Coordinates of C-alpha atoms in Angstrom, one line a residue:
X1 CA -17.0 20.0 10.0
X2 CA -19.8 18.1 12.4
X3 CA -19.1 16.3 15.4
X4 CA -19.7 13.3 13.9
X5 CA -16.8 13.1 11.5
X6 CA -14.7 14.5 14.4
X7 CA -16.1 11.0 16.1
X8 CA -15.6 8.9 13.7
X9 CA -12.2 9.8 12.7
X10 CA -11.5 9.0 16.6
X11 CA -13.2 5.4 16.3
X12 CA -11.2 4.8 12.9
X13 CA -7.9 6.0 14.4
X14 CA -8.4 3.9 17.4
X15 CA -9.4 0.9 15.2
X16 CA -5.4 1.3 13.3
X17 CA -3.5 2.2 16.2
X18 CA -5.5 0.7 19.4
X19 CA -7.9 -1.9 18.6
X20 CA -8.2 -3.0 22.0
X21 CA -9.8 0.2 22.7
X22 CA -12.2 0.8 20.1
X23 CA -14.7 -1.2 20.8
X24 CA -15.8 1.9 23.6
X25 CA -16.6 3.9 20.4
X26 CA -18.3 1.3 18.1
X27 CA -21.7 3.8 18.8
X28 CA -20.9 6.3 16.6
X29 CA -20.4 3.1 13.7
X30 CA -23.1 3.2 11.2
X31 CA -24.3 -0.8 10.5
X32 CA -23.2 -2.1 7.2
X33 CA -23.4 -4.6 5.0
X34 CA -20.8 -7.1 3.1
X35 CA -21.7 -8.8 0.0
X36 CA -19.5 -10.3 -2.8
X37 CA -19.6 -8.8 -6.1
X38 CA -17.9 -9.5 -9.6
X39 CA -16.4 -6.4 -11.3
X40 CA -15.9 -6.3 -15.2
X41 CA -12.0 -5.8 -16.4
X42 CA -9.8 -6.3 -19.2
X43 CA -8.8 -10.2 -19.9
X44 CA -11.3 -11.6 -16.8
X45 CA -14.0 -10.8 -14.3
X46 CA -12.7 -9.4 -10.8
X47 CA -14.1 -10.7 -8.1
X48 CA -14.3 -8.5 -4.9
X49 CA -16.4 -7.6 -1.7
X50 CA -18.7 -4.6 -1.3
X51 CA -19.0 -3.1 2.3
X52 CA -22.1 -0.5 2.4
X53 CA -23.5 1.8 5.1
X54 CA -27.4 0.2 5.6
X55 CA -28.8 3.7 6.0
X56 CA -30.3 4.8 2.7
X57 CA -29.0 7.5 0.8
X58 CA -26.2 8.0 -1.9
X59 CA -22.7 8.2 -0.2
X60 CA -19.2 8.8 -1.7
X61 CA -17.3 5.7 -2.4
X62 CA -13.6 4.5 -2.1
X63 CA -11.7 1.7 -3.8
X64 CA -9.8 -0.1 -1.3
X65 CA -6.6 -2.4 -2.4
X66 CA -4.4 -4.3 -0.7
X67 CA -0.8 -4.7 -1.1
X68 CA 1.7 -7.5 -2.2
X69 CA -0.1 -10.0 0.1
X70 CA -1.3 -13.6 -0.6
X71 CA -4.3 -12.9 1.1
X72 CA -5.6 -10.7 -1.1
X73 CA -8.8 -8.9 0.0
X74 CA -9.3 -11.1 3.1
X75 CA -6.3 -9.8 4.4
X76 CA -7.5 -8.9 8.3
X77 CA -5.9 -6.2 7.7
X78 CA -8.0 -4.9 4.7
X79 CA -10.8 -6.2 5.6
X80 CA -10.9 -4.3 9.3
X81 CA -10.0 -0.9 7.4
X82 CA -13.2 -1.5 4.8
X83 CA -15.3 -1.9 7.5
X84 CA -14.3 0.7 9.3
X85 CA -14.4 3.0 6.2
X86 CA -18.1 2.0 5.6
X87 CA -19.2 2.6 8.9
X88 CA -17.5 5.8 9.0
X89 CA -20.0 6.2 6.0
X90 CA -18.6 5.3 2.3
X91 CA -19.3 2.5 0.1
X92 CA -16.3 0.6 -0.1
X93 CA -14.9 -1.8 -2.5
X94 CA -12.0 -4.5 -2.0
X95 CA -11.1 -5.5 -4.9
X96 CA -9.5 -9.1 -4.8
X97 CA -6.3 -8.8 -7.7
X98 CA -4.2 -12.3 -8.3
X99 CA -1.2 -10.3 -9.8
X100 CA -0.5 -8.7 -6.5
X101 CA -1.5 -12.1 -4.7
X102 CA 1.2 -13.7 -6.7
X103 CA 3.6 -11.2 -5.9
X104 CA 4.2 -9.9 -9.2
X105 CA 5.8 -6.2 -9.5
X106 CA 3.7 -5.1 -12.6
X107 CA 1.2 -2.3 -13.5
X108 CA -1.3 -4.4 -14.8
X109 CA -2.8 -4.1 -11.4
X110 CA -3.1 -0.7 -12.4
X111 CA -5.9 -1.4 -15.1
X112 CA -7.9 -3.5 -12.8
X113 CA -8.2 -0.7 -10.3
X114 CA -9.2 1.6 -12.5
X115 CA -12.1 -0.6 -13.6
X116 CA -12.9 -1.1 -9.7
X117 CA -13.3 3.0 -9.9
X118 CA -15.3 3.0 -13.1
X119 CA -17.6 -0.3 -11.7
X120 CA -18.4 1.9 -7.9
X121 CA -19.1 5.1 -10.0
X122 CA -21.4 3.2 -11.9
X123 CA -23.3 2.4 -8.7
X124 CA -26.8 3.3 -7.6
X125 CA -26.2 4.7 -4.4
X126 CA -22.6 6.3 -5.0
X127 CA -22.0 9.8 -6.2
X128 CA -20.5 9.4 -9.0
X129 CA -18.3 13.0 -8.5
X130 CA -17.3 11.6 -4.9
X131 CA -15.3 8.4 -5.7
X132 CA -11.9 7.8 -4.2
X133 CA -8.9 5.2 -4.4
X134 CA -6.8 4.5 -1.3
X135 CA -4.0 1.9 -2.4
X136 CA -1.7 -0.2 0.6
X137 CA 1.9 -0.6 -0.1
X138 CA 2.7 -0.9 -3.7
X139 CA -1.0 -0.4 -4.5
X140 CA -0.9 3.0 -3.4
X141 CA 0.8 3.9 -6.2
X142 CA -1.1 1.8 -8.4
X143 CA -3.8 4.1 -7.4
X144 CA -2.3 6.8 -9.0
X145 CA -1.2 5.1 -12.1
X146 CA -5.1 4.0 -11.6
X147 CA -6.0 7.8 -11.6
X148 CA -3.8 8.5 -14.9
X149 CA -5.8 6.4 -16.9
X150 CA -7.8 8.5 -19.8
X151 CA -11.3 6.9 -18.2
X152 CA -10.6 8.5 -14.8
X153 CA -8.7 11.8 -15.4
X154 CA -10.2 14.3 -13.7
X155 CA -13.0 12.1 -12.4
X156 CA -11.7 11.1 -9.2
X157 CA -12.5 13.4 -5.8
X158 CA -8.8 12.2 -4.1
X159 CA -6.4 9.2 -4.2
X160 CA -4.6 7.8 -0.7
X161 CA -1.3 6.4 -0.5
X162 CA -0.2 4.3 2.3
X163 CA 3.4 3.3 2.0
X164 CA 3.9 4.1 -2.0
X165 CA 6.9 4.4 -3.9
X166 CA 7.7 7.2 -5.9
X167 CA 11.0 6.4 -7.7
X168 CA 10.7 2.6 -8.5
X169 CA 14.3 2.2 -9.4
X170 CA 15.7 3.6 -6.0
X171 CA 13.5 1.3 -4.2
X172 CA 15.3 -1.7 -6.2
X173 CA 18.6 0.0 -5.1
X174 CA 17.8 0.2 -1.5
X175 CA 16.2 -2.9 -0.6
X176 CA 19.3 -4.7 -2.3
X177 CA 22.2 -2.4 -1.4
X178 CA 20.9 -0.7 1.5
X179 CA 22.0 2.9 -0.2
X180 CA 19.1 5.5 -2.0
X181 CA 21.0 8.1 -4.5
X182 CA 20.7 11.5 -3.1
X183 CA 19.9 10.2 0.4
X184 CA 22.1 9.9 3.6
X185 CA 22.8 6.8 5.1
X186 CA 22.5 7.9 8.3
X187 CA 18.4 8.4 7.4
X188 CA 17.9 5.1 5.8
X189 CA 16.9 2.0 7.7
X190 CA 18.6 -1.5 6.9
X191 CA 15.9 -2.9 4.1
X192 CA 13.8 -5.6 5.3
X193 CA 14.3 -9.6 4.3
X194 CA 10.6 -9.0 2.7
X195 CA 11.6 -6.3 0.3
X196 CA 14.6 -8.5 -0.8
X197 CA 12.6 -11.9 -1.3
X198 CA 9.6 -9.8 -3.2
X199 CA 12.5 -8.2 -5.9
X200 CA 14.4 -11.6 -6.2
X201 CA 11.4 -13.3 -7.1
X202 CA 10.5 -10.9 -10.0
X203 CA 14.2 -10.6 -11.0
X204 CA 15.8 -13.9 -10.2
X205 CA 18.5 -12.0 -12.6
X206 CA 19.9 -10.1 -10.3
X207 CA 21.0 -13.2 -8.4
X208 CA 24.2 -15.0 -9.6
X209 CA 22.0 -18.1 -9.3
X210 CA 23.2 -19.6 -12.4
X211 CA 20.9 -22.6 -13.2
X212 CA 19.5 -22.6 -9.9
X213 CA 17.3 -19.8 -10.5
X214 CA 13.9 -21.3 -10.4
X215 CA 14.9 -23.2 -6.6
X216 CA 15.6 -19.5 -5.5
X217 CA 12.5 -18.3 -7.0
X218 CA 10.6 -21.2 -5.3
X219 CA 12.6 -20.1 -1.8
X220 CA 11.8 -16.3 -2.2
X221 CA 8.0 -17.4 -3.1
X222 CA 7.7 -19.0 0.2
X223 CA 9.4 -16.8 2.2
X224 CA 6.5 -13.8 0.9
X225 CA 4.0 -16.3 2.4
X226 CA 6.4 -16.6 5.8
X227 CA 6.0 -20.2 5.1
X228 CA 10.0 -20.5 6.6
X229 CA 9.2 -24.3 7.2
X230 CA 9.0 -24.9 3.1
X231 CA 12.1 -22.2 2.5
X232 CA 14.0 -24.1 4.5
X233 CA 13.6 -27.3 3.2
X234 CA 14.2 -25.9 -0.5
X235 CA 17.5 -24.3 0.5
X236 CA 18.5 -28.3 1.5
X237 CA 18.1 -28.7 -2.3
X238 CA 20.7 -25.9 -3.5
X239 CA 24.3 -26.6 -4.0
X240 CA 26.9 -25.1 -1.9
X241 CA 27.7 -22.4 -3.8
X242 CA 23.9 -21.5 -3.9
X243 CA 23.4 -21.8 -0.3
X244 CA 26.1 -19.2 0.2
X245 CA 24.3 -16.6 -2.1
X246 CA 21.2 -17.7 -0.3
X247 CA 23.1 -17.1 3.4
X248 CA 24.2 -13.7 1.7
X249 CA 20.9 -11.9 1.1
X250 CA 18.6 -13.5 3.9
X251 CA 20.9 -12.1 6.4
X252 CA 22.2 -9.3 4.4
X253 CA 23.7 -6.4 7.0
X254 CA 25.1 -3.1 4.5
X255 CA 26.0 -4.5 1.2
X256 CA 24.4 -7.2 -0.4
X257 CA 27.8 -9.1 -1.8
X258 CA 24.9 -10.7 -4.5
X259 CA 24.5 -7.3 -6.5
X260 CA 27.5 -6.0 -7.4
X261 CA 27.3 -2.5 -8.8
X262 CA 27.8 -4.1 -12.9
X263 CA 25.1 -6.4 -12.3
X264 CA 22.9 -4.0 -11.1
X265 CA 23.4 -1.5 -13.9
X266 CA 23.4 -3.8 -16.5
X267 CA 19.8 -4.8 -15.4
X268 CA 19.0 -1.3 -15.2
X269 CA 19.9 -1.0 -18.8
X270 CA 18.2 -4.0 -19.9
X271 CA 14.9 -3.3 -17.7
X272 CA 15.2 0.4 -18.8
X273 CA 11.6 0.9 -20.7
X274 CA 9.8 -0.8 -17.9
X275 CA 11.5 1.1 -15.4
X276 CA 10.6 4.2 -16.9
X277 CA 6.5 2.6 -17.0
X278 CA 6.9 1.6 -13.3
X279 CA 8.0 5.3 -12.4
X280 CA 4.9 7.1 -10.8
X281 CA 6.9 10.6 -12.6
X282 CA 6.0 9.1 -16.1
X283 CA 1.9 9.0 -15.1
X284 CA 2.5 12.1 -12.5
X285 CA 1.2 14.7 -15.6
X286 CA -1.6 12.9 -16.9
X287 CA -3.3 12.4 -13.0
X288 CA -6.0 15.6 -12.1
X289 CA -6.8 15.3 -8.6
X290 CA -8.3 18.0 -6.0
X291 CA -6.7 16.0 -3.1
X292 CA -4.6 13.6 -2.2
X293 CA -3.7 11.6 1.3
X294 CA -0.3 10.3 1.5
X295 CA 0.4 8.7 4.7
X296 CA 3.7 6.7 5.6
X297 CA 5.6 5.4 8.2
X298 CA 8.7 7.1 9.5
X299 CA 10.6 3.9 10.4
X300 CA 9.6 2.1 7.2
X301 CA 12.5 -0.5 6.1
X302 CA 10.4 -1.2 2.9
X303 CA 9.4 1.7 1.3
X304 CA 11.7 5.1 2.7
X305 CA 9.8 7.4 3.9
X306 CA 11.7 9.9 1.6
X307 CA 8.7 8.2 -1.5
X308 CA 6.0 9.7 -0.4
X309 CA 7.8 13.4 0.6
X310 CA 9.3 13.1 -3.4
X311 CA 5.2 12.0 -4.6
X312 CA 4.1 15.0 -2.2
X313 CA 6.4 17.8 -4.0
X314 CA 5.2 16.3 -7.4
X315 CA 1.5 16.5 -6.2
X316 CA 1.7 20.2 -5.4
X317 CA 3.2 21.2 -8.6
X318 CA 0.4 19.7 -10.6
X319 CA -1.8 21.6 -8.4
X320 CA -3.2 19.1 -5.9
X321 CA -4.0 19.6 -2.6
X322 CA -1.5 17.5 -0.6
X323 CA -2.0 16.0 3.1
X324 CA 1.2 14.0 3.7
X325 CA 1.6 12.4 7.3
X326 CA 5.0 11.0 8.4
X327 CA 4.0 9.2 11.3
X328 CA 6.0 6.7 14.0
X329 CA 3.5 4.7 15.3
X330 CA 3.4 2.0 12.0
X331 CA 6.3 0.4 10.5
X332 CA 5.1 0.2 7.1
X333 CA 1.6 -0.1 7.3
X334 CA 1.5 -2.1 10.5
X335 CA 0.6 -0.3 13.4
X336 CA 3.3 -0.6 16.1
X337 CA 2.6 -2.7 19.6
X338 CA 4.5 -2.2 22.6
X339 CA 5.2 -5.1 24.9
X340 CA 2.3 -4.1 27.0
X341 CA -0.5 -4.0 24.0
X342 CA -2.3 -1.9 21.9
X343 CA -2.7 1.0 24.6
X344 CA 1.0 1.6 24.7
X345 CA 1.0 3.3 21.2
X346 CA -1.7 5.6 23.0
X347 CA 0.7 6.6 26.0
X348 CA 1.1 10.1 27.1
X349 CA 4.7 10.8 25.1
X350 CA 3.0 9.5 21.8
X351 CA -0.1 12.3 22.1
X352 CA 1.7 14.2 19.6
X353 CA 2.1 11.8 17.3
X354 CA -1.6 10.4 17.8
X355 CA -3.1 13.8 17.4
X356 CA -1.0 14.8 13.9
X357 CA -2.1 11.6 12.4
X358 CA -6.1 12.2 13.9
X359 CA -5.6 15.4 11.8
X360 CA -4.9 13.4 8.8
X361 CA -7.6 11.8 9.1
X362 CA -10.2 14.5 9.5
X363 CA -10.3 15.6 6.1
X364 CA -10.5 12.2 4.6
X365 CA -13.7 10.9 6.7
X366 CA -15.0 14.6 5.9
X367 CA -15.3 13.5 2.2
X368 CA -17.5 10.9 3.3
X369 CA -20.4 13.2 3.7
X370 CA -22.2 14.8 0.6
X371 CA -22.0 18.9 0.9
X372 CA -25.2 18.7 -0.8
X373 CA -26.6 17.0 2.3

């Protein structure tokens, strides 16, 4: 370990959880360079941005993918992170993917990441032994769907999860009923409105919406985009009955009067094939990994923290080497701001916390440099 990764993994950690304050560490930042690329994939082109240390020399690169988010890869969010990333010293790539800029909950995703992987490795200046994924939100565990694939099996140096799912079908359960099988309530969080509008949308079916499916679907679509202005206005358009089911899950508190235990299980039986697909423990066997990063947020009222602990346990008994960080200063993958700013999260009673996740950390920005250097 070298003082510079130790350094580094302080400027990135600042750059999550205290922006304001990293600036005083942007000297240890190598300079990079952005540049948009095109990707080749199955059914079109991918278009996505390339972020690489100026230095010469081959580096280790990481695929990084953002979440459900319209934005795609110029989400501030992913675009500050791949910066960082590259001038912590990989070559990053942000893939741009419409399915999960459209909201859709699909694998499909899963194909296009791999070919991001396959497209880096390729690379001149990567090594093609040191290539990584690191998926936000859903795309976490897209990455290690990603990783299943036959073309990356046992190609791929570590995958990171930021706020994946492990059991697909509880998360349906709990952000529409509030409950998770085989957890206590008392541990869960009430689900979030965005977790609700982002599973309506896919599975207007689960609404008793009768023939006003597609005005919910509409409602839910603008919602994701926090475009309230244009939800509003649609819900003007519903008839009384459907404003009441509308009333009923945008404000939902417990149980969500909408899905009734029948109605949920008979779309369990109906979506039972695809269920099985979206469950990470149907790829889990096929993925060979060295290491994997699995970071989530311990007040997360999206994705239960309890995900990533059950991905964790399935990691180890392939054989992986597991970091897993349960942390309090995100919610989700937002990092937490306190009514005073940034520095608050950085306050003497948080040092704990701040310290466990700059241990995280360490190991990741250590894969950034080559051994053989």
């Amino acid at each position: 370990m070298t003082w510079t990764i130790l350094l580094r993994t302080a400027y990135l950690l600042m750059s999550l959880v205290a922006p304001d304050w990293a600036p005083a560490m942007a000297w240890v930042a190598e300079p990079v360079e952005e540049r948009p690329v095109t990707y080749p994939s199955s059914g079109a082109p991918i278009h996505a941005r390339l972020y690489q240390p100026q230095r010469a020399g081959e580096r280790a690169g990481l695929v990084l993918t953002h979440g459900m988010a319209w934005a795609g890869m110029d989400d501030p969010r992913i675009v500050t992170l791949a910066r960082r990333l590259a001038e912590c010293g990989f070559v990053v790539l942000t893939p741009d993917l419409d399915p999960l800029k459209r909201f859709q909950l699909s694998i499909h995703s899963a194909d296009q990441i791999r070919d991001a992987a396959l497209y880096l490795q390729a690379l001149p200046r990567v090594y093609d032994d040191r290539v990584g994924l690191f998926g936000l939100s859903y795309a976490g565990s897209l990455s290690f769907i990603a990783a299943a694939a036959p073309e990356l099996r046992g190609r791929l140096r570590w995958v990171t999860s930021f706020g994946g799912y492990w059991d697909f079908e509880e998360l349906v359960r709990y952000t529409l009923t509030g409950s998770y099988r085989g957890a206590p309530a008392a541990a869960l969080l009430e689900p979030q409105l965005y977790g609700r509008l982002a599973i309506y949308y896919n599975y207007p079916e689960l609404l008793e919406a009768g023939l006003e499916t597609e005005a919910f679907k509409e409602i839910c679509y603008w919602g994701l985009h926090h475009d309230y202005d244009r939800a509003d206005a649609l819900r003007d358009s519903l008839s009384r009955g459907g404003r009441a089911i509308l009333r009923s899950f945008w404000g939902m508190s417990g149980d969500n009067p909408c899905v009734g235990h029948e109605r949920f299980q008979a779309w369990r039986a109906e979506r039972g094939p695809y269920l099985r697909r979206m469950a990470l423990a149907s790829w889990i066997d096929q993925v060979r990994l060295p290491e994997a990063f699995l970071l989530h947020s311990e007040q997360d009222s999206l994705v239960p923290a309890v995900e990533s602990r059950l991905l964790a346990d399935a990691l180890r008994r392939r054989g992986t080497k597991v970091h897993l960080e349960i942390t309090p200063l995100f919610h989700h993958i937002d990092a937490l701001r306190g009514d005073a700013g940034a520095q608050t999260v950085l306050d003497w009673r948080r040092l704990r916390q701040v310290w466990s996740l700059y241990r995280f950390f360490v190991p990741l920005l250590a894969l950034a440099q080559d051994p053989r250097q």
